[in-house]
């Protein structure tokens, strides 16, 4: 047995490694934002008049590359037995991209560096979540994902703050040294960490045991967030899908086991689930809202209240800091009641809060005509949004995990010997990243065309629609369906 095997392969150490990797990825994503004008103008000799345009291009390329590379990374990661190789490679690519970006003195170097950062960060995100799913039990998924989200939020909050402060206080290379040290620490921890294959088997047996127990009508339903009855909720939901020739499922008439499906069939099966479509749409809407704040908030508060960069930065602290506390709590809540109610409540609460943000433009509602009243209302609304939006986090990741869990439980090996989690998480990652691209475009164009009030009103209406969709299609607490589950199994193995 290798040195330190017990703690190097422990669940706690594995979770800590993935948390630090995802913290670093989010830290790196926003780290470059406050120092990018300096990089462009002082190191790449860009004219100040071109800084805004190039800043947008450098930041946008990250999301575009993440969307394109996500599917390829997920497919490749599911074909490799160990998660170790892709995660180390992802962190290594992010490290190389950071060095290229930091040392660039020509514009092509900036775009190459940011592209490599996007590929490395996307790999770390997808494989990191797949490693977590291999390690944790289903009943703890909401809590662990909530804990991860709190550290991810801390990374998003601290990245720009650390970069902006260090550039002014310590200089350019001292600023970049923090990121390089953090990425090197990630790589070292990943080299030290030992994947324990028995954990994956034990987790699978435990999850299957939880599902099997629910087939007995005399037992209480589980409170896990995946609606883990052990089977798909109705014959019409999945039976027809799995039975079609297009799904390419090769069922054995003697054992009832399913061989791995092709890449195209995987996405047809997963995206054929209404709950997955709604969950991914919810995830994209959540990230779109986050991106819309980044796009419109600084300009609005400067024009309406005359606030500078310090006040704007404090507003973003109020928007992001609550996640550090509330994300684990909301994760525990999802473990208890499922994703349906928290997500639906989160969207319906966001609707009036977004409308109140628009009200502060002091044009359409005279009861906030006072600048002091409007500014107070704006600050309170921002902080409340920062608390409420934690009800939406991880909905795409959890629902797509539950779908893969249930299909794997019914048809062992359906997505290959290593499962389909990397490909599943590539879909959730793509949906979140698409929101980061759609959000600025939607909010910016609506604000320019109709004004800040109507832009927020439109976002509020979208939240109402998403609330109705999530309460209809997402899963709540599990309900035993013994007789129906048996009928489904008989149909699929006939």
Short mmCIF file of C-alpha atoms in Angstrom, two decimals:
data_model
loop_
_atom_site.label_atom_id
_atom_site.label_comp_id
_atom_site.label_asym_id
_atom_site.label_seq_id
_atom_site.Cartn_x
_atom_site.Cartn_y
_atom_site.Cartn_z
CA UNK A 1 0.00 0.00 0.00
CA UNK A 2 1.34 3.44 -0.95
CA UNK A 3 2.32 6.11 1.56
CA UNK A 4 -0.62 7.84 3.22
CA UNK A 5 -3.15 5.79 1.29
CA UNK A 6 -5.90 6.13 3.89
CA UNK A 7 -6.00 9.93 3.96
CA UNK A 8 -4.98 10.43 0.32
CA UNK A 9 -7.97 8.36 -0.80
CA UNK A 10 -10.37 9.62 1.89
CA UNK A 11 -13.63 11.25 0.86
CA UNK A 12 -12.78 14.43 2.76
CA UNK A 13 -9.44 14.88 1.00
CA UNK A 14 -10.95 14.19 -2.43
CA UNK A 15 -13.69 16.75 -1.82
CA UNK A 16 -11.09 19.29 -0.61
CA UNK A 17 -9.02 18.75 -3.78
CA UNK A 18 -12.02 19.32 -6.05
CA UNK A 19 -13.20 22.34 -4.08
CA UNK A 20 -9.79 24.00 -4.40
CA UNK A 21 -9.67 23.17 -8.13
CA UNK A 22 -13.10 24.74 -8.74
CA UNK A 23 -12.29 27.69 -6.49
CA UNK A 24 -9.14 28.31 -8.56
CA UNK A 25 -11.07 28.07 -11.84
CA UNK A 26 -13.58 30.71 -10.75
CA UNK A 27 -10.85 32.80 -9.14
CA UNK A 28 -8.94 32.74 -12.42
CA UNK A 29 -12.04 33.57 -14.48
CA UNK A 30 -12.55 36.94 -12.82
CA UNK A 31 -8.95 37.63 -11.81
CA UNK A 32 -8.04 39.18 -15.15
CA UNK A 33 -11.01 41.60 -15.29
CA UNK A 34 -9.63 44.55 -13.24
CA UNK A 35 -6.07 44.26 -14.59
CA UNK A 36 -6.97 43.74 -18.25
CA UNK A 37 -6.88 47.47 -19.12
CA UNK A 38 -3.34 47.62 -17.72
CA UNK A 39 -2.32 44.56 -19.72
CA UNK A 40 -3.77 45.98 -22.92
CA UNK A 41 -2.46 49.52 -22.63
CA UNK A 42 0.84 49.15 -20.76
CA UNK A 43 2.10 45.78 -21.99
CA UNK A 44 0.46 45.46 -25.41
CA UNK A 45 0.47 49.18 -26.27
CA UNK A 46 -3.22 49.34 -27.20
CA UNK A 47 -4.77 52.75 -27.73
CA UNK A 48 -7.10 53.66 -24.84
CA UNK A 49 -9.93 54.16 -27.32
CA UNK A 50 -9.69 50.45 -28.24
CA UNK A 51 -9.51 49.14 -24.68
CA UNK A 52 -13.26 48.69 -24.17
CA UNK A 53 -13.69 46.75 -27.42
CA UNK A 54 -10.72 44.45 -26.81
CA UNK A 55 -11.72 43.91 -23.18
CA UNK A 56 -15.10 42.63 -24.32
CA UNK A 57 -13.48 40.38 -26.93
CA UNK A 58 -10.92 38.89 -24.52
CA UNK A 59 -13.59 38.18 -21.91
CA UNK A 60 -16.13 36.83 -24.40
CA UNK A 61 -13.72 34.35 -25.97
CA UNK A 62 -13.62 32.44 -22.67
CA UNK A 63 -17.31 31.62 -22.81
CA UNK A 64 -17.27 30.81 -26.52
CA UNK A 65 -14.38 28.37 -26.15
CA UNK A 66 -15.99 26.79 -23.07
CA UNK A 67 -19.19 26.09 -25.00
CA UNK A 68 -17.37 24.58 -27.99
CA UNK A 69 -14.90 22.51 -25.98
CA UNK A 70 -17.35 21.32 -23.30
CA UNK A 71 -18.94 18.50 -25.31
CA UNK A 72 -15.58 17.20 -26.54
CA UNK A 73 -14.09 17.28 -23.05
CA UNK A 74 -17.07 15.47 -21.51
CA UNK A 75 -17.03 12.75 -24.19
CA UNK A 76 -13.27 12.23 -23.83
CA UNK A 77 -13.33 12.21 -20.01
CA UNK A 78 -16.02 9.49 -19.96
CA UNK A 79 -13.82 7.31 -22.17
CA UNK A 80 -10.91 7.37 -19.69
CA UNK A 81 -11.12 5.02 -16.75
CA UNK A 82 -9.40 7.36 -14.29
CA UNK A 83 -10.44 10.96 -13.62
CA UNK A 84 -6.84 11.69 -12.61
CA UNK A 85 -5.40 12.25 -16.10
CA UNK A 86 -7.99 14.70 -17.50
CA UNK A 87 -8.10 16.77 -14.30
CA UNK A 88 -4.30 17.11 -14.11
CA UNK A 89 -4.17 17.93 -17.83
CA UNK A 90 -6.93 20.51 -17.40
CA UNK A 91 -5.10 22.25 -14.55
CA UNK A 92 -1.86 22.05 -16.53
CA UNK A 93 -3.47 23.68 -19.58
CA UNK A 94 -4.93 26.42 -17.35
CA UNK A 95 -1.45 27.00 -15.89
CA UNK A 96 0.14 27.27 -19.35
CA UNK A 97 -2.64 29.62 -20.48
CA UNK A 98 -2.06 31.83 -17.44
CA UNK A 99 1.67 32.05 -18.16
CA UNK A 100 0.98 32.90 -21.81
CA UNK A 101 -1.54 35.58 -20.83
CA UNK A 102 0.72 37.10 -18.18
CA UNK A 103 3.79 37.26 -20.43
CA UNK A 104 2.00 38.36 -23.63
CA UNK A 105 3.20 41.56 -25.24
CA UNK A 106 1.23 41.03 -28.45
CA UNK A 107 -2.55 40.78 -28.81
CA UNK A 108 -2.55 37.23 -30.25
CA UNK A 109 -0.86 36.07 -27.04
CA UNK A 110 -3.76 37.41 -24.99
CA UNK A 111 -6.32 35.48 -27.01
CA UNK A 112 -4.23 32.29 -27.01
CA UNK A 113 -3.75 32.52 -23.25
CA UNK A 114 -7.44 33.14 -22.58
CA UNK A 115 -8.38 30.25 -24.90
CA UNK A 116 -6.09 27.86 -23.00
CA UNK A 117 -7.50 29.11 -19.70
CA UNK A 118 -11.03 28.38 -20.97
CA UNK A 119 -10.12 24.83 -22.06
CA UNK A 120 -8.32 24.10 -18.80
CA UNK A 121 -11.04 25.65 -16.64
CA UNK A 122 -13.82 23.79 -18.47
CA UNK A 123 -11.95 20.50 -18.05
CA UNK A 124 -11.44 21.12 -14.34
CA UNK A 125 -15.12 21.98 -13.91
CA UNK A 126 -16.52 18.97 -15.78
CA UNK A 127 -14.10 16.36 -14.45
CA UNK A 128 -14.18 17.88 -10.96
CA UNK A 129 -17.94 17.43 -10.66
CA UNK A 130 -17.71 13.91 -12.14
CA UNK A 131 -15.08 13.04 -9.51
CA UNK A 132 -17.35 14.36 -6.78
CA UNK A 133 -20.22 12.23 -8.05
CA UNK A 134 -17.95 9.18 -8.02
CA UNK A 135 -17.08 9.90 -4.40
CA UNK A 136 -20.22 11.07 -2.60
CA UNK A 137 -23.48 9.28 -1.95
CA UNK A 138 -26.72 10.43 -3.51
CA UNK A 139 -28.23 11.53 -0.20
CA UNK A 140 -25.36 13.98 0.36
CA UNK A 141 -25.26 15.45 -3.14
CA UNK A 142 -27.16 18.65 -2.37
CA UNK A 143 -25.05 19.46 0.69
CA UNK A 144 -21.73 18.80 -1.06
CA UNK A 145 -22.67 20.70 -4.20
CA UNK A 146 -23.88 23.56 -1.98
CA UNK A 147 -20.55 23.58 -0.14
CA UNK A 148 -18.72 23.62 -3.48
CA UNK A 149 -20.87 26.54 -4.66
CA UNK A 150 -19.96 28.56 -1.58
CA UNK A 151 -16.26 28.21 -2.42
CA UNK A 152 -16.92 28.88 -6.10
CA UNK A 153 -18.70 32.09 -5.08
CA UNK A 154 -15.76 32.97 -2.85
CA UNK A 155 -13.48 32.54 -5.86
CA UNK A 156 -15.67 34.77 -8.01
CA UNK A 157 -15.75 37.38 -5.25
CA UNK A 158 -12.07 37.35 -4.32
CA UNK A 159 -10.51 37.04 -7.80
CA UNK A 160 -11.17 40.60 -9.03
CA UNK A 161 -10.62 42.09 -5.56
CA UNK A 162 -7.22 40.43 -5.11
CA UNK A 163 -6.07 41.28 -8.63
CA UNK A 164 -7.09 44.92 -8.43
CA UNK A 165 -5.52 45.43 -5.00
CA UNK A 166 -2.23 43.64 -5.69
CA UNK A 167 -1.63 45.38 -9.01
CA UNK A 168 -1.70 48.74 -7.26
CA UNK A 169 0.11 47.69 -4.07
CA UNK A 170 2.63 45.04 -5.17
CA UNK A 171 3.10 45.29 -8.93
CA UNK A 172 2.35 43.23 -12.00
CA UNK A 173 4.35 40.04 -11.43
CA UNK A 174 3.50 39.82 -7.75
CA UNK A 175 -0.15 39.92 -8.81
CA UNK A 176 0.19 36.99 -11.23
CA UNK A 177 2.27 34.99 -8.74
CA UNK A 178 -0.84 34.41 -6.62
CA UNK A 179 -2.65 32.66 -9.48
CA UNK A 180 0.39 30.61 -10.47
CA UNK A 181 0.92 29.43 -6.89
CA UNK A 182 -2.75 28.50 -6.57
CA UNK A 183 -2.72 26.46 -9.80
CA UNK A 184 0.52 24.72 -8.82
CA UNK A 185 -1.04 23.85 -5.46
CA UNK A 186 -4.03 22.38 -7.30
CA UNK A 187 -1.79 20.20 -9.46
CA UNK A 188 0.22 18.97 -6.47
CA UNK A 189 -2.93 18.09 -4.53
CA UNK A 190 -4.31 16.23 -7.54
CA UNK A 191 -1.06 14.26 -7.82
CA UNK A 192 -1.23 13.40 -4.13
CA UNK A 193 -4.92 12.43 -4.25
CA UNK A 194 -5.64 8.75 -4.87
CA UNK A 195 -8.84 7.72 -6.56
CA UNK A 196 -10.34 4.74 -4.77
CA UNK A 197 -12.25 2.50 -7.20
CA UNK A 198 -13.97 0.84 -4.28
CA UNK A 199 -15.61 4.15 -3.43
CA UNK A 200 -17.29 4.25 -6.80
CA UNK A 201 -18.54 0.70 -6.42
CA UNK A 202 -19.63 1.27 -2.83
CA UNK A 203 -21.44 4.46 -3.82
CA UNK A 204 -23.21 2.69 -6.64
CA UNK A 205 -24.27 -0.14 -4.36
CA UNK A 206 -25.45 2.32 -1.72
CA UNK A 207 -27.43 4.40 -4.21
CA UNK A 208 -28.96 1.27 -5.72
CA UNK A 209 -29.82 0.07 -2.23
CA UNK A 210 -31.57 3.36 -1.53
CA UNK A 211 -33.58 2.99 -4.71
CA UNK A 212 -34.36 -0.66 -4.09
CA UNK A 213 -35.68 0.10 -0.63
CA UNK A 214 -38.21 2.47 -2.13
CA UNK A 215 -39.81 -0.33 -4.13
CA UNK A 216 -41.46 -1.50 -0.91
CA UNK A 217 -44.68 0.44 -0.40
CA UNK A 218 -44.37 -0.04 3.36
CA UNK A 219 -41.28 2.15 3.59
CA UNK A 220 -41.16 5.93 3.75
CA UNK A 221 -40.01 7.76 0.64
CA UNK A 222 -36.48 9.11 0.53
CA UNK A 223 -35.90 12.81 0.85
CA UNK A 224 -33.04 12.81 -1.64
CA UNK A 225 -33.15 15.52 -4.29
CA UNK A 226 -33.22 13.10 -7.22
CA UNK A 227 -36.67 11.64 -6.68
CA UNK A 228 -34.92 8.30 -6.28
CA UNK A 229 -37.71 5.80 -6.61
CA UNK A 230 -35.26 3.61 -8.48
CA UNK A 231 -37.17 3.95 -11.72
CA UNK A 232 -38.38 6.58 -14.14
CA UNK A 233 -41.68 8.01 -12.96
CA UNK A 234 -43.81 6.82 -15.83
CA UNK A 235 -43.70 4.48 -18.79
CA UNK A 236 -44.39 7.28 -21.21
CA UNK A 237 -41.49 9.37 -19.92
CA UNK A 238 -38.64 7.03 -20.84
CA UNK A 239 -39.91 3.70 -22.12
CA UNK A 240 -40.73 4.96 -25.57
CA UNK A 241 -37.44 6.82 -25.75
CA UNK A 242 -35.35 3.85 -24.73
CA UNK A 243 -37.25 1.51 -26.98
CA UNK A 244 -36.76 3.45 -30.21
CA UNK A 245 -34.21 2.29 -32.76
CA UNK A 246 -32.68 5.76 -32.73
CA UNK A 247 -31.55 5.22 -29.16
CA UNK A 248 -29.37 2.28 -30.30
CA UNK A 249 -29.78 0.33 -27.07
CA UNK A 250 -28.73 -3.29 -27.35
CA UNK A 251 -30.70 -5.13 -24.70
CA UNK A 252 -29.91 -8.70 -23.75
CA UNK A 253 -33.03 -10.83 -23.54
CA UNK A 254 -31.41 -13.08 -20.98
CA UNK A 255 -29.88 -10.60 -18.54
CA UNK A 256 -31.81 -7.42 -19.28
CA UNK A 257 -28.53 -5.42 -19.17
CA UNK A 258 -27.82 -2.60 -21.57
CA UNK A 259 -24.58 -2.03 -23.42
CA UNK A 260 -23.06 1.42 -23.77
CA UNK A 261 -24.83 3.65 -26.28
CA UNK A 262 -23.15 5.84 -28.86
CA UNK A 263 -22.26 9.48 -28.19
CA UNK A 264 -25.17 10.75 -30.26
CA UNK A 265 -27.60 8.42 -28.52
CA UNK A 266 -26.39 9.58 -25.11
CA UNK A 267 -27.37 13.17 -25.84
CA UNK A 268 -30.68 12.14 -27.44
CA UNK A 269 -31.58 10.10 -24.36
CA UNK A 270 -30.55 12.73 -21.82
CA UNK A 271 -32.01 15.69 -23.69
CA UNK A 272 -35.19 13.70 -24.29
CA UNK A 273 -36.05 14.10 -20.60
CA UNK A 274 -38.26 17.16 -19.97
CA UNK A 275 -36.80 17.59 -16.49
CA UNK A 276 -33.31 17.92 -17.96
CA UNK A 277 -34.37 20.51 -20.52
CA UNK A 278 -36.11 22.62 -17.87
CA UNK A 279 -33.21 22.23 -15.43
CA UNK A 280 -30.66 23.31 -18.05
CA UNK A 281 -32.87 26.22 -19.05
CA UNK A 282 -33.10 27.23 -15.38
CA UNK A 283 -29.34 26.98 -15.01
CA UNK A 284 -28.82 29.15 -18.10
CA UNK A 285 -31.35 31.70 -16.85
CA UNK A 286 -29.57 31.87 -13.50
CA UNK A 287 -26.20 32.59 -15.12
CA UNK A 288 -27.86 35.04 -17.53
CA UNK A 289 -29.16 37.01 -14.57
CA UNK A 290 -25.71 37.04 -12.98
CA UNK A 291 -24.17 38.27 -16.23
CA UNK A 292 -26.88 40.91 -16.66
CA UNK A 293 -25.94 42.44 -13.30
CA UNK A 294 -22.32 42.70 -14.46
CA UNK A 295 -23.45 44.35 -17.69
CA UNK A 296 -25.97 46.91 -16.48
CA UNK A 297 -25.37 47.58 -12.78
CA UNK A 298 -22.19 49.73 -12.99
CA UNK A 299 -23.61 52.02 -15.68
CA UNK A 300 -27.01 52.34 -13.97
CA UNK A 301 -25.69 53.30 -10.53
CA UNK A 302 -23.22 55.78 -12.04
CA UNK A 303 -25.89 57.51 -14.11
CA UNK A 304 -28.69 57.34 -11.54
CA UNK A 305 -26.89 57.79 -8.21
CA UNK A 306 -23.49 59.13 -9.26
CA UNK A 307 -21.69 56.21 -7.57
CA UNK A 308 -18.09 55.39 -8.44
CA UNK A 309 -16.09 52.17 -8.57
CA UNK A 310 -15.89 51.71 -4.80
CA UNK A 311 -19.65 51.81 -4.28
CA UNK A 312 -20.14 49.58 -7.32
CA UNK A 313 -17.66 47.06 -5.96
CA UNK A 314 -19.48 46.99 -2.62
CA UNK A 315 -22.75 46.31 -4.44
CA UNK A 316 -21.20 43.24 -6.08
CA UNK A 317 -19.99 42.11 -2.65
CA UNK A 318 -23.59 42.36 -1.45
CA UNK A 319 -24.68 40.37 -4.48
CA UNK A 320 -22.13 37.56 -4.22
CA UNK A 321 -21.10 37.30 -0.57
CA UNK A 322 -24.40 35.79 0.70
CA UNK A 323 -23.63 32.65 -1.35
CA UNK A 324 -20.76 31.81 1.00
CA UNK A 325 -23.27 31.35 3.83
CA UNK A 326 -26.52 30.44 2.10
CA UNK A 327 -25.30 28.06 -0.61
CA UNK A 328 -24.60 25.15 1.82
CA UNK A 329 -27.91 25.82 3.57
CA UNK A 330 -29.81 25.71 0.28
CA UNK A 331 -27.90 22.54 -0.64
CA UNK A 332 -29.11 20.91 2.58
CA UNK A 333 -32.64 22.06 1.73
CA UNK A 334 -32.44 20.41 -1.70
CA UNK A 335 -31.37 17.17 -0.04
CA UNK A 336 -34.48 17.35 2.14
CA UNK A 337 -37.21 18.47 -0.25
CA UNK A 338 -35.75 18.09 -3.75
CA UNK A 339 -34.98 20.66 -6.42
CA UNK A 340 -38.51 21.47 -7.56
CA UNK A 341 -39.82 23.65 -4.74
CA UNK A 342 -36.61 25.60 -3.94
CA UNK A 343 -35.98 26.41 -7.60
CA UNK A 344 -39.57 27.44 -8.26
CA UNK A 345 -39.68 29.58 -5.10
CA UNK A 346 -36.33 31.14 -6.02
CA UNK A 347 -37.58 32.26 -9.43
CA UNK A 348 -40.90 33.58 -8.15
CA UNK A 349 -39.12 35.59 -5.44
CA UNK A 350 -36.63 37.01 -7.92
CA UNK A 351 -39.40 38.40 -10.13
CA UNK A 352 -40.54 41.25 -7.79
CA UNK A 353 -36.94 41.91 -6.71
CA UNK A 354 -35.85 42.44 -10.31
CA UNK A 355 -38.84 44.70 -10.87
CA UNK A 356 -37.81 46.76 -7.84
CA UNK A 357 -34.34 47.21 -9.33
CA UNK A 358 -35.99 48.74 -12.37
CA UNK A 359 -38.24 50.93 -10.25
CA UNK A 360 -35.17 52.78 -8.97
CA UNK A 361 -34.70 54.55 -12.30
CA UNK A 362 -37.12 57.14 -10.76
CA UNK A 363 -38.92 57.67 -14.05
CA UNK A 364 -41.96 55.40 -13.98
CA UNK A 365 -42.77 55.40 -10.24
CA UNK A 366 -42.88 58.66 -8.37
CA UNK A 367 -43.07 57.05 -4.94
CA UNK A 368 -39.30 56.54 -5.24
CA UNK A 369 -38.63 59.96 -6.75
CA UNK A 370 -36.21 60.74 -3.92
CA UNK A 371 -32.67 59.68 -4.73
CA UNK A 372 -32.14 58.55 -1.13
CA UNK A 373 -35.25 56.35 -1.25
CA UNK A 374 -34.26 54.91 -4.62
CA UNK A 375 -30.67 54.19 -3.57
CA UNK A 376 -31.79 52.49 -0.34
CA UNK A 377 -34.32 50.38 -2.24
CA UNK A 378 -31.64 49.41 -4.76
CA UNK A 379 -29.14 48.31 -2.12
CA UNK A 380 -31.73 46.28 -0.21
CA UNK A 381 -32.94 44.64 -3.43
CA UNK A 382 -29.39 43.71 -4.47
CA UNK A 383 -28.58 42.12 -1.11
CA UNK A 384 -31.90 40.24 -1.09
CA UNK A 385 -31.25 38.97 -4.61
CA UNK A 386 -27.83 37.79 -3.42
CA UNK A 387 -29.59 35.66 -0.78
CA UNK A 388 -32.50 34.39 -2.89
CA UNK A 389 -30.49 33.36 -5.95
CA UNK A 390 -28.81 30.60 -3.93
CA UNK A 391 -32.06 28.63 -4.28
CA UNK A 392 -31.23 28.30 -8.00
CA UNK A 393 -27.65 27.10 -7.79
CA UNK A 394 -26.77 23.58 -8.95
CA UNK A 395 -30.25 22.85 -10.31
CA UNK A 396 -28.87 21.84 -13.70
CA UNK A 397 -26.10 19.74 -12.19
CA UNK A 398 -28.35 17.94 -9.71
CA UNK A 399 -31.20 17.18 -12.11
CA UNK A 400 -28.91 15.84 -14.82
CA UNK A 401 -27.09 13.75 -12.22
CA UNK A 402 -30.39 12.29 -11.08
CA UNK A 403 -31.33 11.42 -14.65
CA UNK A 404 -28.05 9.58 -15.24
CA UNK A 405 -28.38 7.85 -11.86
CA UNK A 406 -31.86 6.57 -12.64
CA UNK A 407 -31.02 5.35 -16.14
CA UNK A 408 -27.86 3.64 -14.89
CA UNK A 409 -29.84 2.03 -12.07
CA UNK A 410 -32.39 0.56 -14.47
CA UNK A 411 -29.89 -0.31 -17.22
CA UNK A 412 -26.39 -0.94 -15.82
CA UNK A 413 -23.72 0.03 -18.30
CA UNK A 414 -26.07 2.03 -20.53
CA UNK A 415 -23.53 4.87 -20.74
CA UNK A 416 -20.39 2.73 -20.79
CA UNK A 417 -18.21 1.31 -18.01
CA UNK A 418 -17.27 4.76 -16.69
CA UNK A 419 -20.80 6.13 -16.72
CA UNK A 420 -21.99 9.30 -18.40
CA UNK A 421 -21.30 11.89 -15.71
CA UNK A 422 -18.58 13.81 -17.55
CA UNK A 423 -20.80 14.16 -20.62
CA UNK A 424 -23.74 15.10 -18.39
CA UNK A 425 -21.73 17.78 -16.60
CA UNK A 426 -20.49 19.10 -19.93
CA UNK A 427 -24.14 19.83 -20.75
CA UNK A 428 -24.72 21.65 -17.46
CA UNK A 429 -21.47 23.56 -17.91
CA UNK A 430 -22.49 24.55 -21.44
CA UNK A 431 -25.90 25.74 -20.27
CA UNK A 432 -24.32 27.88 -17.55
CA UNK A 433 -21.74 29.28 -19.97
CA UNK A 434 -24.40 30.02 -22.58
CA UNK A 435 -26.12 32.13 -19.95
CA UNK A 436 -22.93 34.15 -19.49
CA UNK A 437 -23.01 34.86 -23.23
CA UNK A 438 -26.76 35.46 -23.57
CA UNK A 439 -27.15 37.55 -20.41
CA UNK A 440 -25.06 40.57 -21.46
CA UNK A 441 -26.52 40.52 -24.98
CA UNK A 442 -30.13 40.37 -23.73
CA UNK A 443 -29.85 42.85 -20.87
CA UNK A 444 -27.65 45.26 -22.79
CA UNK A 445 -29.86 45.35 -25.88
CA UNK A 446 -33.08 45.70 -23.85
CA UNK A 447 -31.60 48.52 -21.77
CA UNK A 448 -30.40 50.37 -24.85
CA UNK A 449 -33.72 49.93 -26.66
CA UNK A 450 -36.27 50.39 -23.85
CA UNK A 451 -34.48 51.48 -20.68
CA UNK A 452 -33.39 49.95 -17.39
CA UNK A 453 -36.91 49.63 -15.98
CA UNK A 454 -38.32 47.65 -18.90
CA UNK A 455 -35.21 45.46 -19.09
CA UNK A 456 -35.68 44.39 -15.47
CA UNK A 457 -39.41 43.94 -16.01
CA UNK A 458 -38.68 41.59 -18.90
CA UNK A 459 -36.26 39.58 -16.75
CA UNK A 460 -38.92 39.43 -14.02
CA UNK A 461 -41.42 37.96 -16.50
CA UNK A 462 -38.87 35.34 -17.56
CA UNK A 463 -38.46 34.36 -13.90
CA UNK A 464 -42.23 33.89 -13.55
CA UNK A 465 -42.27 31.59 -16.59
CA UNK A 466 -39.32 29.60 -15.23
CA UNK A 467 -41.06 29.26 -11.87
CA UNK A 468 -44.07 27.63 -13.57
CA UNK A 469 -41.85 25.33 -15.65
CA UNK A 470 -39.76 24.18 -12.70
CA UNK A 471 -42.72 23.45 -10.44
CA UNK A 472 -44.19 21.38 -13.29
CA UNK A 473 -41.20 19.39 -14.55
CA UNK A 474 -38.55 19.20 -11.84
CA UNK A 475 -38.61 16.51 -9.18
CA UNK A 476 -39.76 16.87 -5.61
CA UNK A 477 -39.67 14.30 -2.83
CA UNK A 478 -39.63 10.68 -3.89
CA UNK A 479 -42.88 8.73 -4.10
CA UNK A 480 -42.72 4.92 -4.13
CA UNK A 481 -44.01 3.50 -7.38
CA UNK A 482 -43.56 -0.20 -6.90
CA UNK A 483 -46.17 -1.52 -9.29
CA UNK A 484 -45.43 1.01 -11.98
CA UNK A 485 -41.69 0.47 -11.66
CA UNK A 486 -42.12 -3.26 -12.13
CA UNK A 487 -44.22 -2.70 -15.24
CA UNK A 488 -41.53 -0.45 -16.66
CA UNK A 489 -38.82 -3.02 -16.04
CA UNK A 490 -40.91 -5.79 -17.60
CA UNK A 491 -41.57 -3.66 -20.65
CA UNK A 492 -37.94 -2.73 -21.15
CA UNK A 493 -36.61 -6.27 -20.74
CA UNK A 494 -39.33 -8.00 -22.75
#
